[in-house]
Each structure stands twice: as C-alpha cells, then as structure tokens.
Amino acid sequence: MDGVTVIDHPLVQHKLTIMRDKETSTASFRRLLREISTLLCYEVTRNLDLTTKQIETPLATIDSPTLEGKKLVFASILRAGNGLLEGMLDLVPAARVAHIGLYRDHDTLQPVEYYFKAPENLADRLIIVVDPMLATANSAIAAIDKLKERGARNIRFLCLLAAPEGLERFCSSHPDVPVFTAAIDNQLNEKGYIVPGLGDAGDRMYGTK
Ligand code: PRP
Ligand code: URA
C-alpha cells in the first residue's frame, strides 16, 4: 500500500511476538513496548534531513552532520501512545511532546476527546504521531485532524499493529501522512479489535483489566 512502511526488522518481530502472547505480564509488556519503540523510532527517523555544523574534535576542525530544522514533535495519543513515547524520547531526548487525550467509545467506536496540549509552531516542525494500535483508524484520523487544525503540515504516523480496514481509511483521509507499522494484521472483529492483534494495548500496559 502506498505510503505504508512495514518495519520488518527481526528484533521488532521477535519482541512483537512476545507482546502478542496473552501470558506476557504487564511488566514485560511495558518493557517490551519501550524497547520496540526505540527500534521503530530509528526507522521512522531514518530519512531526516541533515545539515552540518563546524566543531573541533581534539585533533581537527570539521564540518560534521547534525539534524536540520526545528526540534521534532512526538505526539502521543493517550493512553497507550505513552508506551511508545518513552522509548522514542530515549533516542531523541530533545524532542517536544504533544499529548492528545482520546478514548474510543466501546459502542460507537468513535473517539472521545478529553485533552489536547501541543507545542507552538507546529507548522515548522516534523510531527510523529504515536499510538500502538490503528484499528478502525477513527482515533488516529481525529488526532491528525486536530493537529492539522493547529497548523501541522509535516506529519508521520507510527504504530505497532494496523488493521487493513483502518489503514485504508487512514490513507484515504490523510494521504499526505506516511504510516510506519511493525505489522499489518488480518482484520477487525465485530467489536473493532485487531485480530490476531495483542488485545487492548492500554489495558495490557497498565494492568487495568
Ligand atoms: C486504543 C488505541 C488507539 C485506539 C485504536 O485506545 O490505543 O488509540 O484504541 O482504535 P481505533 O483505531 O479504532 O480508533 P483506547 O481508546 O482503548 O484508549 P486507551 O489508550 O486510553 O486505552
Ligand atoms: N485498541 C486496542 O487497544 N486494541 C485493538 O485491538 C483495537 C483498538
């Protein structure tokens, strides 16, 4: 599918298998999500623009590569997005952070917004939106609608698992936003869960069920 990258790195796939296993504990699930997010972060930032700056090493003066442009923004869709956020910040500690509070109504599967806080100047920054699950895509589409209302123009979406139905909806709603995912699963079930999936990411991260 155009605009969709599947991150098939062996370490990502290995960790994802352990996360899918229903016997994996909350503590392990959280640790694995943090570990996997550093690997995903590496891939989603692979083609960032570089410039050079002059530095002095102990032996010479050189023009050395450095990231170009304003600081990145990582936008976490609460709650489960925070599981990816932590590992991303381990790799890019200077990134700015946006929090987008959304939960999915269990009956309608429509997102309900309860919080939004983002840095200024979204128009000048690359924004990487993170949420482990892209199911119907209603939450991701709403989050990106909101960021665009605030001026965001350069956005990428990073998740762990995507359903084909959700991917299709997402790509037709926001064709300008590339998607990075560790896997595309088979389908959604009648309750809007990804199958085979890993269950409810937020509940598994925080032990709330
Ligand atoms: C989960 C997940 C996504 C959303 C995906 O969050 O983290 O945000 O569902 O589903 P969708 O693509 O059908 O919108 P949830 O609403 O369960 O909230 P939580 O993170 O607070 O548990
Ligand atoms: N949200 C989740 O946490 N898991 C799913 O499978 C679908 C939506």
mmCIF file of C-alpha atoms and ligand atoms in Angstrom:
data_model
loop_
_atom_site.group_PDB
_atom_site.id
_atom_site.type_symbol
_atom_site.label_atom_id
_atom_site.label_comp_id
_atom_site.label_asym_id
_atom_site.label_seq_id
_atom_site.Cartn_x
_atom_site.Cartn_y
_atom_site.Cartn_z
ATOM 1 C CA MET A 1 0.000 0.000 0.000
ATOM 2 C CA ASP A 2 1.275 3.458 -0.952
ATOM 3 C CA GLY A 3 2.625 5.464 1.945
ATOM 4 C CA VAL A 4 2.798 2.495 4.319
ATOM 5 C CA THR A 5 6.102 1.074 5.601
ATOM 6 C CA VAL A 6 6.176 -2.237 7.452
ATOM 7 C CA ILE A 7 9.152 -2.362 9.800
ATOM 8 C CA ASP A 8 10.166 -5.993 9.499
ATOM 9 C CA HIS A 9 13.413 -5.828 11.471
ATOM 10 C CA PRO A 10 13.965 -9.232 13.168
ATOM 11 C CA LEU A 11 14.267 -7.706 16.653
ATOM 12 C CA VAL A 12 10.986 -5.848 16.186
ATOM 13 C CA GLN A 13 9.218 -9.005 15.023
ATOM 14 C CA HIS A 14 10.685 -11.092 17.862
ATOM 15 C CA LYS A 15 9.607 -8.615 20.541
ATOM 16 C CA LEU A 16 6.187 -8.188 18.956
ATOM 17 C CA THR A 17 5.567 -11.944 19.178
ATOM 18 C CA ILE A 18 6.243 -11.873 22.928
ATOM 19 C CA MET A 19 3.933 -8.875 23.312
ATOM 20 C CA ARG A 20 1.110 -10.632 21.455
ATOM 21 C CA ASP A 21 1.318 -13.663 23.796
ATOM 22 C CA LYS A 22 -1.538 -13.418 26.297
ATOM 23 C CA GLU A 23 0.688 -14.938 29.009
ATOM 24 C CA THR A 24 3.118 -11.970 28.862
ATOM 25 C CA SER A 25 2.919 -9.979 32.100
ATOM 26 C CA THR A 26 2.106 -6.284 32.379
ATOM 27 C CA ALA A 27 5.681 -5.515 33.441
ATOM 28 C CA SER A 28 7.161 -7.380 30.462
ATOM 29 C CA PHE A 29 4.635 -5.879 28.053
ATOM 30 C CA ARG A 30 5.567 -2.356 29.160
ATOM 31 C CA ARG A 31 9.300 -3.052 28.978
ATOM 32 C CA LEU A 32 9.000 -4.605 25.506
ATOM 33 C CA LEU A 33 6.929 -1.700 24.220
ATOM 34 C CA ARG A 34 9.614 0.710 25.377
ATOM 35 C CA GLU A 35 12.356 -1.409 23.764
ATOM 36 C CA ILE A 36 10.473 -1.845 20.491
ATOM 37 C CA SER A 37 9.732 1.876 20.317
ATOM 38 C CA THR A 38 13.420 2.720 20.115
ATOM 39 C CA LEU A 39 13.747 0.406 17.105
ATOM 40 C CA LEU A 40 10.645 1.889 15.468
ATOM 41 C CA CYS A 41 11.935 5.395 16.182
ATOM 42 C CA TYR A 42 15.157 4.528 14.373
ATOM 43 C CA GLU A 43 13.176 3.585 11.253
ATOM 44 C CA VAL A 44 10.670 6.443 11.295
ATOM 45 C CA THR A 45 13.508 8.989 11.551
ATOM 46 C CA ARG A 46 15.770 7.263 9.019
ATOM 47 C CA ASN A 47 15.479 9.919 6.292
ATOM 48 C CA LEU A 48 15.510 13.081 8.404
ATOM 49 C CA ASP A 49 17.315 15.982 6.770
ATOM 50 C CA LEU A 50 20.852 16.717 7.901
ATOM 51 C CA THR A 51 22.948 19.819 7.731
ATOM 52 C CA THR A 52 26.479 20.320 9.014
ATOM 53 C CA LYS A 53 27.992 22.351 11.781
ATOM 54 C CA GLN A 54 31.587 23.157 12.444
ATOM 55 C CA ILE A 55 33.065 21.537 15.540
ATOM 56 C CA GLU A 56 36.517 20.985 16.922
ATOM 57 C CA THR A 57 37.463 17.450 17.810
ATOM 58 C CA PRO A 58 40.555 17.089 19.987
ATOM 59 C CA LEU A 59 42.513 16.685 16.716
ATOM 60 C CA ALA A 60 40.883 18.779 13.989
ATOM 61 C CA THR A 61 38.144 21.188 12.917
ATOM 62 C CA ILE A 62 35.447 19.571 10.818
ATOM 63 C CA ASP A 63 32.009 20.200 9.339
ATOM 64 C CA SER A 64 30.027 17.427 10.947
ATOM 65 C CA PRO A 65 26.422 16.197 10.347
ATOM 66 C CA THR A 66 23.638 17.395 12.610
ATOM 67 C CA LEU A 67 19.836 17.313 12.346
ATOM 68 C CA GLU A 68 18.410 20.173 10.329
ATOM 69 C CA GLY A 69 15.425 22.275 11.311
ATOM 70 C CA LYS A 70 13.421 22.775 14.453
ATOM 71 C CA LYS A 71 13.125 20.118 17.143
ATOM 72 C CA LEU A 72 10.856 17.154 16.340
ATOM 73 C CA VAL A 73 7.477 16.812 17.992
ATOM 74 C CA PHE A 74 6.301 13.421 19.236
ATOM 75 C CA ALA A 75 2.515 13.419 19.601
ATOM 76 C CA SER A 76 1.202 10.670 21.848
ATOM 77 C CA ILE A 77 -2.407 9.521 21.606
ATOM 78 C CA LEU A 78 -3.273 8.760 25.235
ATOM 79 C CA ARG A 79 -3.121 6.434 26.986
ATOM 80 C CA ALA A 80 -1.377 3.726 25.040
ATOM 81 C CA GLY A 81 0.686 6.132 22.931
ATOM 82 C CA ASN A 82 2.727 6.882 26.021
ATOM 83 C CA GLY A 83 4.146 3.366 25.847
ATOM 84 C CA LEU A 84 5.783 4.246 22.534
ATOM 85 C CA LEU A 85 6.649 7.781 23.582
ATOM 86 C CA GLU A 86 9.056 6.803 26.348
ATOM 87 C CA GLY A 87 11.411 4.823 24.104
ATOM 88 C CA MET A 88 11.274 7.483 21.410
ATOM 89 C CA LEU A 89 12.365 10.094 23.945
ATOM 90 C CA ASP A 90 15.224 7.823 24.997
ATOM 91 C CA LEU A 91 16.565 8.199 21.431
ATOM 92 C CA VAL A 92 15.589 11.832 20.806
ATOM 93 C CA PRO A 93 15.639 13.453 24.254
ATOM 94 C CA ALA A 94 15.323 16.990 22.889
ATOM 95 C CA ALA A 95 12.043 16.290 21.087
ATOM 96 C CA ARG A 96 8.988 18.319 22.050
ATOM 97 C CA VAL A 97 5.896 16.390 23.112
ATOM 98 C CA ALA A 98 2.200 16.785 22.325
ATOM 99 C CA HIS A 99 -0.462 14.868 24.278
ATOM 100 C CA ILE A 100 -3.755 14.069 22.622
ATOM 101 C CA GLY A 101 -6.292 12.549 25.002
ATOM 102 C CA LEU A 102 -8.752 10.337 23.133
ATOM 103 C CA TYR A 103 -10.609 7.196 24.080
ATOM 104 C CA ARG A 104 -12.711 5.007 21.885
ATOM 105 C CA ASP A 105 -16.377 4.749 22.847
ATOM 106 C CA HIS A 106 -16.956 0.992 23.169
ATOM 107 C CA ASP A 107 -20.345 1.044 21.428
ATOM 108 C CA THR A 108 -19.881 3.560 18.628
ATOM 109 C CA LEU A 109 -16.073 3.094 18.193
ATOM 110 C CA GLN A 110 -15.922 6.877 17.799
ATOM 111 C CA PRO A 111 -13.121 8.767 19.558
ATOM 112 C CA VAL A 112 -13.999 10.978 22.524
ATOM 113 C CA GLU A 113 -11.550 13.804 23.134
ATOM 114 C CA TYR A 114 -10.631 14.716 26.724
ATOM 115 C CA TYR A 115 -7.281 16.517 26.469
ATOM 116 C CA PHE A 116 -5.068 18.339 23.980
ATOM 117 C CA LYS A 117 -1.789 20.085 24.623
ATOM 118 C CA ALA A 118 0.832 20.700 21.937
ATOM 119 C CA PRO A 119 3.890 22.879 21.425
ATOM 120 C CA GLU A 120 3.589 26.123 19.454
ATOM 121 C CA ASN A 121 4.821 26.463 15.861
ATOM 122 C CA LEU A 122 3.531 23.072 14.695
ATOM 123 C CA ALA A 123 3.701 24.376 11.116
ATOM 124 C CA ASP A 124 7.505 24.480 11.230
ATOM 125 C CA ARG A 125 8.121 21.048 12.722
ATOM 126 C CA LEU A 126 8.004 17.380 11.785
ATOM 127 C CA ILE A 127 5.382 15.714 13.973
ATOM 128 C CA ILE A 128 5.479 11.984 14.620
ATOM 129 C CA VAL A 129 2.151 10.773 15.986
ATOM 130 C CA VAL A 130 2.429 7.587 18.047
ATOM 131 C CA ASP A 131 -0.201 5.041 19.092
ATOM 132 C CA PRO A 132 0.409 1.267 19.252
ATOM 133 C CA MET A 133 -2.926 0.401 17.588
ATOM 134 C CA LEU A 134 -4.532 1.509 14.310
ATOM 135 C CA ALA A 135 -7.831 -0.390 14.350
ATOM 136 C CA THR A 136 -10.780 1.459 12.743
ATOM 137 C CA ALA A 137 -8.366 4.443 12.478
ATOM 138 C CA ASN A 138 -11.023 6.736 13.972
ATOM 139 C CA SER A 139 -8.670 7.822 16.781
ATOM 140 C CA ALA A 140 -5.668 8.422 14.527
ATOM 141 C CA ILE A 141 -7.726 10.338 11.956
ATOM 142 C CA ALA A 142 -9.216 12.558 14.703
ATOM 143 C CA ALA A 143 -5.779 13.182 16.246
ATOM 144 C CA ILE A 144 -4.326 14.238 12.915
ATOM 145 C CA ASP A 145 -7.379 16.387 12.076
ATOM 146 C CA LYS A 146 -6.734 18.220 15.327
ATOM 147 C CA LEU A 147 -3.005 18.686 14.672
ATOM 148 C CA LYS A 148 -3.733 19.994 11.173
ATOM 149 C CA GLU A 149 -6.287 22.463 12.625
ATOM 150 C CA ARG A 150 -3.392 23.760 14.734
ATOM 151 C CA GLY A 151 -1.222 24.244 11.669
ATOM 152 C CA ALA A 152 0.706 20.956 11.399
ATOM 153 C CA ARG A 153 1.721 20.176 7.814
ATOM 154 C CA ASN A 154 4.516 17.613 8.056
ATOM 155 C CA ILE A 155 3.230 14.555 9.906
ATOM 156 C CA ARG A 156 4.123 10.853 10.148
ATOM 157 C CA PHE A 157 2.109 8.183 11.985
ATOM 158 C CA LEU A 158 3.815 5.358 13.860
ATOM 159 C CA CYS A 159 2.056 2.315 15.295
ATOM 160 C CA LEU A 160 2.791 -1.259 16.241
ATOM 161 C CA LEU A 161 -0.191 -3.023 14.692
ATOM 162 C CA ALA A 162 -2.576 -1.952 11.957
ATOM 163 C CA ALA A 163 -5.762 -3.497 10.595
ATOM 164 C CA PRO A 164 -6.135 -3.418 6.799
ATOM 165 C CA GLU A 165 -9.544 -1.689 7.097
ATOM 166 C CA GLY A 166 -8.061 1.026 9.313
ATOM 167 C CA LEU A 167 -5.062 1.541 7.070
ATOM 168 C CA GLU A 168 -7.284 2.050 4.069
ATOM 169 C CA ARG A 169 -9.466 4.593 5.877
ATOM 170 C CA PHE A 170 -6.438 6.385 7.287
ATOM 171 C CA CYS A 171 -4.670 6.631 3.927
ATOM 172 C CA SER A 172 -7.755 7.989 2.189
ATOM 173 C CA SER A 173 -8.402 10.543 4.976
ATOM 174 C CA HIS A 174 -4.777 11.692 5.275
ATOM 175 C CA PRO A 175 -2.924 10.643 2.089
ATOM 176 C CA ASP A 176 -0.124 13.085 2.933
ATOM 177 C CA VAL A 177 0.740 11.266 6.183
ATOM 178 C CA PRO A 178 3.090 8.273 5.813
ATOM 179 C CA VAL A 179 2.361 5.336 8.113
ATOM 180 C CA PHE A 180 5.007 3.153 9.780
ATOM 181 C CA THR A 181 3.898 -0.089 11.422
ATOM 182 C CA ALA A 182 5.525 -3.274 12.674
ATOM 183 C CA ALA A 183 2.734 -5.460 11.264
ATOM 184 C CA ILE A 184 -0.492 -5.434 9.287
ATOM 185 C CA ASP A 185 -2.846 -7.979 10.827
ATOM 186 C CA ASN A 186 -5.722 -9.899 9.273
ATOM 187 C CA GLN A 187 -8.878 -7.970 10.166
ATOM 188 C CA LEU A 188 -11.025 -6.269 12.775
ATOM 189 C CA ASN A 189 -13.514 -8.323 14.766
ATOM 190 C CA GLU A 190 -17.130 -7.252 15.401
ATOM 191 C CA LYS A 191 -16.015 -5.220 18.436
ATOM 192 C CA GLY A 192 -13.382 -3.318 16.469
ATOM 193 C CA TYR A 193 -10.395 -5.227 17.869
ATOM 194 C CA ILE A 194 -7.445 -6.155 15.687
ATOM 195 C CA VAL A 195 -7.180 -9.923 15.034
ATOM 196 C CA PRO A 196 -4.902 -11.676 15.887
ATOM 197 C CA GLY A 197 -3.652 -8.440 17.499
ATOM 198 C CA LEU A 198 -2.495 -8.240 21.081
ATOM 199 C CA GLY A 199 -5.718 -7.285 22.872
ATOM 200 C CA ASP A 200 -6.299 -3.879 24.428
ATOM 201 C CA ALA A 201 -2.929 -2.137 24.399
ATOM 202 C CA GLY A 202 -3.783 0.337 27.183
ATOM 203 C CA ASP A 203 -5.118 -2.374 29.490
ATOM 204 C CA ARG A 204 -2.131 -4.618 28.849
ATOM 205 C CA MET A 205 0.313 -1.754 29.501
ATOM 206 C CA TYR A 206 -1.279 -0.570 32.682
ATOM 207 C CA GLY A 207 -2.901 -3.765 34.011
ATOM 208 C CA THR A 208 -6.374 -2.240 34.032
ATOM 209 C CA LYS A 209 -8.199 -5.444 33.106
HETATM 210 C C1 PRP B 1 -6.843 2.299 21.687
HETATM 211 C C2 PRP B 1 -5.557 2.560 20.936
HETATM 212 C C3 PRP B 1 -5.977 3.601 19.940
HETATM 213 C C4 PRP B 1 -7.398 3.204 19.608
HETATM 214 C C5 PRP B 1 -7.362 2.498 18.291
HETATM 215 O O1 PRP B 1 -7.071 3.280 22.620
HETATM 216 O O2 PRP B 1 -4.512 2.928 21.770
HETATM 217 O O3 PRP B 1 -5.919 4.925 20.433
HETATM 218 O O4 PRP B 1 -7.820 2.309 20.639
HETATM 219 O O5 PRP B 1 -8.640 2.216 17.870
HETATM 220 P P1 PRP B 1 -9.293 2.901 16.595
HETATM 221 O O6 PRP B 1 -8.283 2.851 15.520
HETATM 222 O O7 PRP B 1 -10.483 2.030 16.321
HETATM 223 O O8 PRP B 1 -9.693 4.297 16.947
HETATM 224 P P2 PRP B 1 -8.324 3.284 23.614
HETATM 225 O O9 PRP B 1 -9.469 4.031 23.016
HETATM 226 O O10 PRP B 1 -8.618 1.872 24.042
HETATM 227 O O11 PRP B 1 -7.820 4.168 24.815
HETATM 228 P P3 PRP B 1 -6.630 3.910 25.868
HETATM 229 O O12 PRP B 1 -5.336 4.078 25.132
HETATM 230 O O13 PRP B 1 -6.867 5.015 26.844
HETATM 231 O O14 PRP B 1 -6.797 2.545 26.457
HETATM 232 N N1 URA B 2 -7.444 -0.746 20.582
HETATM 233 C C1 URA B 2 -6.668 -1.684 21.154
HETATM 234 O O1 URA B 2 -6.022 -1.431 22.181
HETATM 235 N N2 URA B 2 -6.622 -2.902 20.592
HETATM 236 C C2 URA B 2 -7.299 -3.212 19.497
HETATM 237 O O2 URA B 2 -7.190 -4.346 19.016
HETATM 238 C C3 URA B 2 -8.098 -2.214 18.897
HETATM 239 C C4 URA B 2 -8.149 -0.989 19.459
#
